mmCIF file of C-alpha atoms in Angstrom:
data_model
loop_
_atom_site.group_PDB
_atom_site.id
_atom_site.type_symbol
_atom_site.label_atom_id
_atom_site.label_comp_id
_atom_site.label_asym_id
_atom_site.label_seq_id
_atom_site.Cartn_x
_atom_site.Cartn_y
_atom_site.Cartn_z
ATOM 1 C CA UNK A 1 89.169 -78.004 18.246
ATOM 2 C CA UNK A 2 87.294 -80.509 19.646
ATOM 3 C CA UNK A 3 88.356 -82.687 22.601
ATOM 4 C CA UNK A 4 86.145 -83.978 24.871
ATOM 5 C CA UNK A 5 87.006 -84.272 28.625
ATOM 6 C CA UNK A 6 85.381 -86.789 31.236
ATOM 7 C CA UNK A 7 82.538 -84.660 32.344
ATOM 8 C CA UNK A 8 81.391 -85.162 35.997
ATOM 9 C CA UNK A 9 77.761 -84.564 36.906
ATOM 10 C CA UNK A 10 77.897 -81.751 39.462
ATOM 11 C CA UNK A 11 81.415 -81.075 39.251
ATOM 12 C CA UNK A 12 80.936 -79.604 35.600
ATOM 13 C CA UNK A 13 81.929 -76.430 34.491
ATOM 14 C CA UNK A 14 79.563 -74.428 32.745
ATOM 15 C CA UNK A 15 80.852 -70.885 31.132
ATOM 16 C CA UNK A 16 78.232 -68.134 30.389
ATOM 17 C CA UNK A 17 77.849 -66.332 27.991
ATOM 18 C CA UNK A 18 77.805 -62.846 28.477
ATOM 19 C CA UNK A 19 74.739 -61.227 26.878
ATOM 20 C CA UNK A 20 74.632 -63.665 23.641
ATOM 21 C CA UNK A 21 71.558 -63.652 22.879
ATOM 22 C CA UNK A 22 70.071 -60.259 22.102
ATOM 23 C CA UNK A 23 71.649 -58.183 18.864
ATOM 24 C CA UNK A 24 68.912 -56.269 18.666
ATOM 25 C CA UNK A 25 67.776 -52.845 19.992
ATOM 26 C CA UNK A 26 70.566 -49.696 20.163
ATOM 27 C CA UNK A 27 72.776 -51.925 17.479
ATOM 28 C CA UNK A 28 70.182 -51.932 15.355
ATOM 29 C CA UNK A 29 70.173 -47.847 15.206
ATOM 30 C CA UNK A 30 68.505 -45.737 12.350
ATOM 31 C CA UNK A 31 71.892 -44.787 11.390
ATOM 32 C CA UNK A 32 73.543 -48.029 11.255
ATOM 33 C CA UNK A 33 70.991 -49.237 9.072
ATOM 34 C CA UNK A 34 71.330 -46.214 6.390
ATOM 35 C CA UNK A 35 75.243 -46.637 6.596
ATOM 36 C CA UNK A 36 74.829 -49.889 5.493
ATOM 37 C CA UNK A 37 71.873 -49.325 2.751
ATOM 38 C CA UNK A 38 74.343 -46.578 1.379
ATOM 39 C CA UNK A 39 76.799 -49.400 1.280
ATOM 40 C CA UNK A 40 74.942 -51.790 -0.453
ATOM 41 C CA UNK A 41 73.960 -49.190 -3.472
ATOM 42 C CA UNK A 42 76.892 -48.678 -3.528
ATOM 43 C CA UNK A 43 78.193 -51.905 -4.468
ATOM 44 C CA UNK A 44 75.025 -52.647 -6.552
ATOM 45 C CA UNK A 45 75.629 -49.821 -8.349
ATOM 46 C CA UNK A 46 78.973 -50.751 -9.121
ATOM 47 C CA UNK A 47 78.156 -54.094 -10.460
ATOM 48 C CA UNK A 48 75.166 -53.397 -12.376
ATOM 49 C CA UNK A 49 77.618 -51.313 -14.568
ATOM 50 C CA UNK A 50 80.857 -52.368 -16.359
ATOM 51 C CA UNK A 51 82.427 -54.395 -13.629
ATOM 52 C CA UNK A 52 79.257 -56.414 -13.522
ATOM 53 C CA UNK A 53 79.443 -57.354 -17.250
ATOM 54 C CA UNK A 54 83.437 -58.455 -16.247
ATOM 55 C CA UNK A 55 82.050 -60.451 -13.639
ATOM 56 C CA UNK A 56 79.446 -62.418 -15.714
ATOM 57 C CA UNK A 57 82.489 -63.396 -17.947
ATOM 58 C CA UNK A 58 84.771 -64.479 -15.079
ATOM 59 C CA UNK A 59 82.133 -65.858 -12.644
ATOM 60 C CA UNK A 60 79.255 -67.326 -15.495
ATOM 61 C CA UNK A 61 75.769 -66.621 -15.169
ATOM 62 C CA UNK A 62 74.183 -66.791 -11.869
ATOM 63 C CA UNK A 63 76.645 -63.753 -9.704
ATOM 64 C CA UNK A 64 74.134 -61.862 -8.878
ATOM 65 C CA UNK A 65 71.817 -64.200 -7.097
ATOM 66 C CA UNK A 66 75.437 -64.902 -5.669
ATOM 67 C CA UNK A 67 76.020 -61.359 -5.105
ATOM 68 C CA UNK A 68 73.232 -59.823 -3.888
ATOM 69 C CA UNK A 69 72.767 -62.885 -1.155
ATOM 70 C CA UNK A 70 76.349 -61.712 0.192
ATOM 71 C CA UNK A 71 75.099 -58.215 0.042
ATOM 72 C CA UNK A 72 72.014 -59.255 2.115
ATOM 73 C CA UNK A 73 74.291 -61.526 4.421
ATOM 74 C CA UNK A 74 76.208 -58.523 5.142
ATOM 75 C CA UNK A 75 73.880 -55.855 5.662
ATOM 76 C CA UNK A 76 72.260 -58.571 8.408
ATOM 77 C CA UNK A 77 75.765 -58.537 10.027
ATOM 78 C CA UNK A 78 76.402 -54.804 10.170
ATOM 79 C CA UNK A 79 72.413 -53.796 11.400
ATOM 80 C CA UNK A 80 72.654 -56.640 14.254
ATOM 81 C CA UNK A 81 69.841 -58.110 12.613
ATOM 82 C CA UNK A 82 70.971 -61.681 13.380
ATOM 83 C CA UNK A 83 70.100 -63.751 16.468
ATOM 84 C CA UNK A 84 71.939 -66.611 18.191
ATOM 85 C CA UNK A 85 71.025 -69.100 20.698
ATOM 86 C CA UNK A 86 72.003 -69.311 24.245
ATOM 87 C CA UNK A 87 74.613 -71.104 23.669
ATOM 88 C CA UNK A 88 76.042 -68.367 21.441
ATOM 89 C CA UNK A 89 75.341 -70.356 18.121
ATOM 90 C CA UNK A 90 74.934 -68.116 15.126
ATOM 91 C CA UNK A 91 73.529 -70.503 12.471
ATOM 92 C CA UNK A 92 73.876 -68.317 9.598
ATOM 93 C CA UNK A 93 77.178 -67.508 10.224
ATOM 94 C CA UNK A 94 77.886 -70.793 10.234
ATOM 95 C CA UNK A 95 76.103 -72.008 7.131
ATOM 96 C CA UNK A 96 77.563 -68.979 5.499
ATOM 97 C CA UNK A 97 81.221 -68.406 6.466
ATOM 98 C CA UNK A 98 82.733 -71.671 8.716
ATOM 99 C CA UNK A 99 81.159 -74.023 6.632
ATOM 100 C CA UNK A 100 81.933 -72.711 3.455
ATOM 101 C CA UNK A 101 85.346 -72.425 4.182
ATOM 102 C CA UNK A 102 85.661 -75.548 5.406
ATOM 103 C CA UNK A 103 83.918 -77.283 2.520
ATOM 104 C CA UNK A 104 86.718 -77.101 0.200
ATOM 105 C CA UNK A 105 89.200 -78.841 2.497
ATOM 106 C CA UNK A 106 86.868 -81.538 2.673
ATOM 107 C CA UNK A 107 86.083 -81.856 -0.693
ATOM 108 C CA UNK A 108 88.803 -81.360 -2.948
ATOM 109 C CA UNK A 109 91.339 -81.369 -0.351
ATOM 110 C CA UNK A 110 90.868 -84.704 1.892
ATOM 111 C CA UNK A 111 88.401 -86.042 -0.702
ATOM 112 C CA UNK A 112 85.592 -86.818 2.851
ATOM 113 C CA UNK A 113 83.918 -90.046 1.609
ATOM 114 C CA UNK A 114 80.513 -90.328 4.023
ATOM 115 C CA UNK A 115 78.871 -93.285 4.336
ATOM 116 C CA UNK A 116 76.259 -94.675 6.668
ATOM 117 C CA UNK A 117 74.660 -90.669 6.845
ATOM 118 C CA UNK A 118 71.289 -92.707 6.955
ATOM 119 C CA UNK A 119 71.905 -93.352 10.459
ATOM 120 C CA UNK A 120 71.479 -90.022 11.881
ATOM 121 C CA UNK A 121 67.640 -89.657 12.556
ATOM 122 C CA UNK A 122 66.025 -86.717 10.422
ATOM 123 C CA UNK A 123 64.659 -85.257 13.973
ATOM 124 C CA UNK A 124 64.892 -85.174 17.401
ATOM 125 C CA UNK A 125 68.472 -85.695 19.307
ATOM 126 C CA UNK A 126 71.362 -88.234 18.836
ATOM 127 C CA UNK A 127 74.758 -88.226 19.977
ATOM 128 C CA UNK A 128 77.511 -88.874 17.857
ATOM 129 C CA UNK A 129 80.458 -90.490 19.727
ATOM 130 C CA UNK A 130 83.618 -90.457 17.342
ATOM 131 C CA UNK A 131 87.526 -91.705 17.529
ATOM 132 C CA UNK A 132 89.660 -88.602 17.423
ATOM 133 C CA UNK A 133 93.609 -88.632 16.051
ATOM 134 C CA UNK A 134 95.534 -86.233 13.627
ATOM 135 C CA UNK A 135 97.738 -84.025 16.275
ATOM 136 C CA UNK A 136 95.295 -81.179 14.890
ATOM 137 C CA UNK A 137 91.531 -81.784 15.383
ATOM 138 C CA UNK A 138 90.403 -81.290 11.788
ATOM 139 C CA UNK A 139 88.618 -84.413 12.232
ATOM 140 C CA UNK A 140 85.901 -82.817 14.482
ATOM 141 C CA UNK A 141 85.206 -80.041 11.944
ATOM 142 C CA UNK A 142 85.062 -82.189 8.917
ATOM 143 C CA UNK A 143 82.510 -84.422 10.619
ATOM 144 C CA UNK A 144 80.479 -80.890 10.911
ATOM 145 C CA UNK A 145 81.003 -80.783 7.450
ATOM 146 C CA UNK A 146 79.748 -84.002 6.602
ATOM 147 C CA UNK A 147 76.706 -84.302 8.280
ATOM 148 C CA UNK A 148 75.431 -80.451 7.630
ATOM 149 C CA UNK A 149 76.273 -81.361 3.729
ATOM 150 C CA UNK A 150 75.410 -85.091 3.489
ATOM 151 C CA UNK A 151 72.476 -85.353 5.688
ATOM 152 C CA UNK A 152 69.070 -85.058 3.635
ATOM 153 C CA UNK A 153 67.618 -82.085 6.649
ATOM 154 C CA UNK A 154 71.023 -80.936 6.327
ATOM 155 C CA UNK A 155 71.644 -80.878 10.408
ATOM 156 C CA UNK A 156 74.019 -78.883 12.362
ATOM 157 C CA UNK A 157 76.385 -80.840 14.391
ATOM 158 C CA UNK A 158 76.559 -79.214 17.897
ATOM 159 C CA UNK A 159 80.407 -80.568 19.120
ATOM 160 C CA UNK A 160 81.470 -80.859 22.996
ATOM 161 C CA UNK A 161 84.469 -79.228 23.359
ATOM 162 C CA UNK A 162 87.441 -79.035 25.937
ATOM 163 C CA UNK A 163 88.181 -76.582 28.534
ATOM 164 C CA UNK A 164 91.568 -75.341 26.813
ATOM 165 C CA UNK A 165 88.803 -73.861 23.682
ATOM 166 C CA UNK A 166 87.173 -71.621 25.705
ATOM 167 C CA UNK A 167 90.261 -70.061 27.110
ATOM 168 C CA UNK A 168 91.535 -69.314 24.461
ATOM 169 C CA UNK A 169 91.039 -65.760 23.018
ATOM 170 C CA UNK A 170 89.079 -65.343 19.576
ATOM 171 C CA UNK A 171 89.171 -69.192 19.246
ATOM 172 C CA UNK A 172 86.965 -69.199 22.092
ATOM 173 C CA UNK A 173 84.274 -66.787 20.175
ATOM 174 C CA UNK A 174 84.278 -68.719 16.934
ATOM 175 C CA UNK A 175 83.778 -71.683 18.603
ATOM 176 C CA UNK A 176 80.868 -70.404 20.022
ATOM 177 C CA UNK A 177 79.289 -69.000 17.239
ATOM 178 C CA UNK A 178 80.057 -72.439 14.958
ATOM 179 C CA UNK A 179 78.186 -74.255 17.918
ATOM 180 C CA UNK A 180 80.460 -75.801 19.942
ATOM 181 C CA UNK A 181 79.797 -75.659 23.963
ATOM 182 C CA UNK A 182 82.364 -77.111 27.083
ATOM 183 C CA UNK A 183 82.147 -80.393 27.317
ATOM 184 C CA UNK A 184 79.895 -81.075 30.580
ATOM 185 C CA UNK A 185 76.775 -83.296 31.456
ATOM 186 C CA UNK A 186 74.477 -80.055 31.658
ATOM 187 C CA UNK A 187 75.289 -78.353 27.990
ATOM 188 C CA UNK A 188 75.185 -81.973 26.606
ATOM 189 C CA UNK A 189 71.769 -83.196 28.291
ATOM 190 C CA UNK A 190 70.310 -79.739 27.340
ATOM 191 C CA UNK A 191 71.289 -79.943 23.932
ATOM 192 C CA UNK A 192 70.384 -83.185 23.372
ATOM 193 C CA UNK A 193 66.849 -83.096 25.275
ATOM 194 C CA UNK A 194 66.330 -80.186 22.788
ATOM 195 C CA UNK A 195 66.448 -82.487 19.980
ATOM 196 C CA UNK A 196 70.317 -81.359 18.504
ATOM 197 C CA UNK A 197 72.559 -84.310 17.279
ATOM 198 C CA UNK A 198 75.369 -83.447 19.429
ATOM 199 C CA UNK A 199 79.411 -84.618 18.817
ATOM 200 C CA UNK A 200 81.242 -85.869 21.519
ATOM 201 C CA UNK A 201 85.560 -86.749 21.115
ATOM 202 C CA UNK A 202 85.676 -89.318 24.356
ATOM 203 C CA UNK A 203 89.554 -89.799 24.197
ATOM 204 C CA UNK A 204 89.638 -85.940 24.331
ATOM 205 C CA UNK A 205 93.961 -84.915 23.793
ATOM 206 C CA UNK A 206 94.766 -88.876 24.591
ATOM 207 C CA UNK A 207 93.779 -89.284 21.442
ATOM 208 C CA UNK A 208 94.560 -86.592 18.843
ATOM 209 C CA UNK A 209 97.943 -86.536 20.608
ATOM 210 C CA UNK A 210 98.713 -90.236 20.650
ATOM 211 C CA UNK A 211 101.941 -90.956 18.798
ATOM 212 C CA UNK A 212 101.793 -91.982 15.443
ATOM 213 C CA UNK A 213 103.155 -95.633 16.130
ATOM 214 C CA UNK A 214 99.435 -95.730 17.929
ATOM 215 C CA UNK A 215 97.324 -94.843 14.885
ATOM 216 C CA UNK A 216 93.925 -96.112 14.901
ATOM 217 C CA UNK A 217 94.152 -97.569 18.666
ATOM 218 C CA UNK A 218 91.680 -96.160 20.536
ATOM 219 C CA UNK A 219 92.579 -94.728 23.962
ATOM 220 C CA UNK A 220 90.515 -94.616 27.335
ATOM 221 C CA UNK A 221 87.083 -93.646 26.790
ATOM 222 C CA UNK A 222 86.732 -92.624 30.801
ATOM 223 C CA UNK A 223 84.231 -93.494 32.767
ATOM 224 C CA UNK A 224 81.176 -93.090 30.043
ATOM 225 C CA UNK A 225 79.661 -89.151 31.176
ATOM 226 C CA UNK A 226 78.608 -89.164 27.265
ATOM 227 C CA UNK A 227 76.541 -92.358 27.847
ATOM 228 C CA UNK A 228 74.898 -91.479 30.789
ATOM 229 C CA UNK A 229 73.564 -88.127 29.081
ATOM 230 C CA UNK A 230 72.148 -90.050 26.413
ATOM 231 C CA UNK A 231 70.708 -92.137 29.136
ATOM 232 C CA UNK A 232 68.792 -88.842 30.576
ATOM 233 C CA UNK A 233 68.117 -87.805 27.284
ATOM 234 C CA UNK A 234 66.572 -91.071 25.961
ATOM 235 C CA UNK A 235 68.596 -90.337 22.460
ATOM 236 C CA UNK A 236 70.435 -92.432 20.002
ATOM 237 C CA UNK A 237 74.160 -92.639 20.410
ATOM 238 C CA UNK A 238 75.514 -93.277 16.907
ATOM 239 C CA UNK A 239 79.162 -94.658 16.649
ATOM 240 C CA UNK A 240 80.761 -92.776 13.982
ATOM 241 C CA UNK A 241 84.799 -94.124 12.603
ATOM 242 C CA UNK A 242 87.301 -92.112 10.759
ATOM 243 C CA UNK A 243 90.191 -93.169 8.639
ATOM 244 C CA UNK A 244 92.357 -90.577 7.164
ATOM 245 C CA UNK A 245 93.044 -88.136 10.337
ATOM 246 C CA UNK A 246 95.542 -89.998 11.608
ATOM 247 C CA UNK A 247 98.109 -89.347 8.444
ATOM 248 C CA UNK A 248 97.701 -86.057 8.498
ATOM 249 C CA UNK A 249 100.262 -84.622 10.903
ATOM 250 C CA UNK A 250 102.284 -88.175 11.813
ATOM 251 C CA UNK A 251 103.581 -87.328 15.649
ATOM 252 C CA UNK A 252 106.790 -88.683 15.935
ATOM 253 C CA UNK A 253 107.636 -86.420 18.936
ATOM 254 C CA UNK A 254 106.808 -84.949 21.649
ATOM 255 C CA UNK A 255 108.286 -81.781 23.071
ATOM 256 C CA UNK A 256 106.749 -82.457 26.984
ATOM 257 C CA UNK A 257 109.070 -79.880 28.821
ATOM 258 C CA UNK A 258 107.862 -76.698 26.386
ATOM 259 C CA UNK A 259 104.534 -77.868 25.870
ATOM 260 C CA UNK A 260 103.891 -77.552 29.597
ATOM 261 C CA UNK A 261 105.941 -74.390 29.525
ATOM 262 C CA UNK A 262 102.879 -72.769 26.353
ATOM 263 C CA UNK A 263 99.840 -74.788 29.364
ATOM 264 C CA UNK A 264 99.414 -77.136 25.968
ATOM 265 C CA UNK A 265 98.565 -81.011 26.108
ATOM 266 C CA UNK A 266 101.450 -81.462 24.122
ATOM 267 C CA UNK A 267 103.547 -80.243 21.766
ATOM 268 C CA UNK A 268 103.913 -82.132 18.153
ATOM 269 C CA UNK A 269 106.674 -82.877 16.339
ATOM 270 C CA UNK A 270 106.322 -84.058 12.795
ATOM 271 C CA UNK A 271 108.320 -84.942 9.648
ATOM 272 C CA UNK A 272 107.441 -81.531 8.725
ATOM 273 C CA UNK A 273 107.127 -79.945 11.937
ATOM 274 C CA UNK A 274 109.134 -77.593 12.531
ATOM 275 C CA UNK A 275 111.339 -78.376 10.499
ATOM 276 C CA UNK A 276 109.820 -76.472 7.599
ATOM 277 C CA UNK A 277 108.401 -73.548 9.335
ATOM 278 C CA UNK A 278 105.187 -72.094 8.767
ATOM 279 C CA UNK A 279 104.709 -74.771 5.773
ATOM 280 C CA UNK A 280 105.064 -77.725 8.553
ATOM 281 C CA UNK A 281 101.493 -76.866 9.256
ATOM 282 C CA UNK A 282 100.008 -78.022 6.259
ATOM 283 C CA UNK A 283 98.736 -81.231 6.730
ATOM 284 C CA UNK A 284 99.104 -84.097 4.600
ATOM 285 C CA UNK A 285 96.462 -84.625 1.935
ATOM 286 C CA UNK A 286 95.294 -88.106 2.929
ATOM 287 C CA UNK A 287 91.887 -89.628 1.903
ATOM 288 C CA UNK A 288 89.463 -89.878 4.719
ATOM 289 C CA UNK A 289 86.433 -92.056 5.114
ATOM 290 C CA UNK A 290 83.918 -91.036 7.639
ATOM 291 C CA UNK A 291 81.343 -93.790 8.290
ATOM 292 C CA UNK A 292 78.228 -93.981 10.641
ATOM 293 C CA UNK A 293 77.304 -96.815 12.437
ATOM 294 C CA UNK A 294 73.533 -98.063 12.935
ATOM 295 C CA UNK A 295 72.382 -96.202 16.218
ATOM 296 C CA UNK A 296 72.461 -97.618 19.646
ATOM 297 C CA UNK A 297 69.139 -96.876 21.358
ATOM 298 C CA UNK A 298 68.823 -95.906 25.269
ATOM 299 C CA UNK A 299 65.189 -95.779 25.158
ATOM 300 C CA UNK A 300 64.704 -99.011 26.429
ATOM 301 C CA UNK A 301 66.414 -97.952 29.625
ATOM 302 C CA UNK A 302 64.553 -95.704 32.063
ATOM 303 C CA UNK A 303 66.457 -91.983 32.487
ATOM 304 C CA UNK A 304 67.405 -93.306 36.067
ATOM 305 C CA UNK A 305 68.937 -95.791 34.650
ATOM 306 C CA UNK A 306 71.869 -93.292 33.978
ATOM 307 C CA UNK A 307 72.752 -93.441 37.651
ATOM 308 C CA UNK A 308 73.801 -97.325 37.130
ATOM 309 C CA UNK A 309 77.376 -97.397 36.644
ATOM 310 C CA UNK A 310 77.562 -100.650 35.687
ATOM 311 C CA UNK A 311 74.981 -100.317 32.383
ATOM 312 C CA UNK A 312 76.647 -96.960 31.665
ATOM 313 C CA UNK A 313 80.129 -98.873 31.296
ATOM 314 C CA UNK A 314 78.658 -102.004 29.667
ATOM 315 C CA UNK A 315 76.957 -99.164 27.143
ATOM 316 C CA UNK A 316 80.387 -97.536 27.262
ATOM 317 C CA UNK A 317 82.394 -100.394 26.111
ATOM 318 C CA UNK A 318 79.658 -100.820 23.682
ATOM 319 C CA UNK A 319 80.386 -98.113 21.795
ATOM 320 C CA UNK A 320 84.098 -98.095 21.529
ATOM 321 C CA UNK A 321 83.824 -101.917 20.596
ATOM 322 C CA UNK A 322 82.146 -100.847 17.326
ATOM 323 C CA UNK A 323 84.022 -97.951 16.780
ATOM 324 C CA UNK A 324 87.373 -100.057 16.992
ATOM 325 C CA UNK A 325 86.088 -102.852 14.853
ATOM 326 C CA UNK A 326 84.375 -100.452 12.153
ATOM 327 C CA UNK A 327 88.313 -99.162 11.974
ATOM 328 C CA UNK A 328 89.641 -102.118 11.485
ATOM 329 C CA UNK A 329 87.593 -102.801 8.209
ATOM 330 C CA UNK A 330 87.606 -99.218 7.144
ATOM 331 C CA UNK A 331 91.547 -99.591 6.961
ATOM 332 C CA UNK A 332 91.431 -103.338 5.419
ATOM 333 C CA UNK A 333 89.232 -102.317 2.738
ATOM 334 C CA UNK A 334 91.516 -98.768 1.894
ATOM 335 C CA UNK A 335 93.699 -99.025 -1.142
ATOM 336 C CA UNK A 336 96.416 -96.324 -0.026
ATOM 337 C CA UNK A 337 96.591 -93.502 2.160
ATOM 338 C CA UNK A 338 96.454 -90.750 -0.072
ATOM 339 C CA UNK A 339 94.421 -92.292 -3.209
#
């Protein structure tokens, strides 16, 4: 969901949002709010009964805390009374719906080992540059994952995404409201300048749809846009590595002439894929390892010094250096694929 393009100063393509922002006002009507106070008496009424004696024996002690947050989460949702940024991020929806269904998968189903979460600063910006493989870019969202549930200020990971998101219809709204924004110098710099730790996918589609003879060779990184943000920024760029993603959906194919056909980057083809149908797109339950690298600081540069092509390659080259070697020895030291 997350592939970042080479993003090119003034050339960048910002999309608006159209009236994020503000859920407040007529939404927020009289009778929208009774509706919904009706609703949740409703419900409470219903539990503090019989049903809620079933539920204490089927979901232990503790539902109702459970419960009645849910009931408050929802009543927020139906009165309006929730507020995103204006980038169209809607923390608590996050927090409370993406990330909890996402947790499992990286839990019990992936098994996400973190390490190195020390090396995310508790404030102030940073930009996480990551390799990015797997055909399907589950590797973006379980870094989310990671760092909002590892991390000791539990931080939200703000992720640079490609053009081909934000065309997309409903994908393009969730996006949005999990915190993801186009992948351009201006949404990155502003993010970051506003002290976010921001996640950026340099080999964008060259990498999640590498074939899987390639695995764990990085591709281009391009000509460094990420680097010279952090430059203006004056943040930490933190090379993070992950094993795992690339097992997941093994590309053996490519199906160029229909993929262009659907306007997609490509078009996988896996042992499963499509083969088996709808059950093709279950990925493979592989055991990932996630690790962050100590940070690179650009403080010691001057913002200008973004403007110096040959710093922001050497910086560039930096980064994917570690990235690659961290790789290496994350795959040396793994005792299988799946266990």
């Amino acid at each position: 969901m997350t592939a970042a393009r080479e993003y090119a100063g003034t050339e960048a393509k910002v999309i608006p949002i159209e009236s994020a922002p503000s859920w407040h006002g007529d939404r927020s009507s009289a009778a929208t709010e009774r509706f919904a106070d009706r609703v949740a008496e409703a419900v409470g009424g219903a539990l503090a009964g019989k049903l809620g004696t079933a539920a204490t024996r089927v979901l232990g002690k503790g539902w109702e805390q459970r419960a009645a947050g849910g009931l408050a989460f929802l009543r927020r949702r139906v009165t309006g009374d929730y507020e995103v940024d204006e980038f169209g991020f809607d923390r608590e929806l996050t927090e409370e719906v993406f990330l909890s269904a996402l947790r499992p998968l990286a839990e019990k189903y992936f098994r996400v080992e973190v390490r190195g979460i020390e090396n995310i600063p508790s404030e102030g910006g940073a930009l996480i540059v990551a390799n990015h493989s797997g055909t399907v870019p589950l590797d973006a969202l379980m870094t989310q994952v990671a760092i909002h549930d590892h991390h000791p200020r539990q931080r939200h990971l703000r992720m640079l995404a490609a053009d081909l998101v934000f065309v997309l219809p409903v994908v393009n709204e969730l996006a949005r409201k999990a915190g993801h924004t186009l992948a351009c110098n201006e949404d990155a710099q502003a993010l970051l300048e506003r002290g976010e730790v921001v996640g950026v996918w340099p080999e964008g589609f060259k990498g999640i749809g590498k074939p899987f003879a390639d695995r764990y060779k990085l591709q281009r990184f391009g000509r460094g846009g990420f680097v010279a943000s952090a430059l203006r920024a004056q943040v930490p760029i933190v090379p993070c590595s992950i094993v795992g993603a690339e097992e997941t959906y093994p590309m053996i194919g490519n199906a160029k002439t229909l993929a262009r056909l659907l306007g997609l980057p490509y078009l996988p083809i896996t042992p499963t894929f499509p083969w088996l149908g709808p059950l093709g797109a279950v990925p493979l339950p592989t055991k990932w390892t996630i690790q962050f690298g100590e940070p690179i600081p650009t403080d010691s540069h001057p913002p200008e010094a973004a403007d110096d092509p040959m710093l922001v390659f050497n910086l560039t080259d930096q980064v994917r250096e570690t990235i690659q070697h961290t790789l290496y020895k994350l795959l040396v030291q793994r005792r299988s694929v799946f266990f």
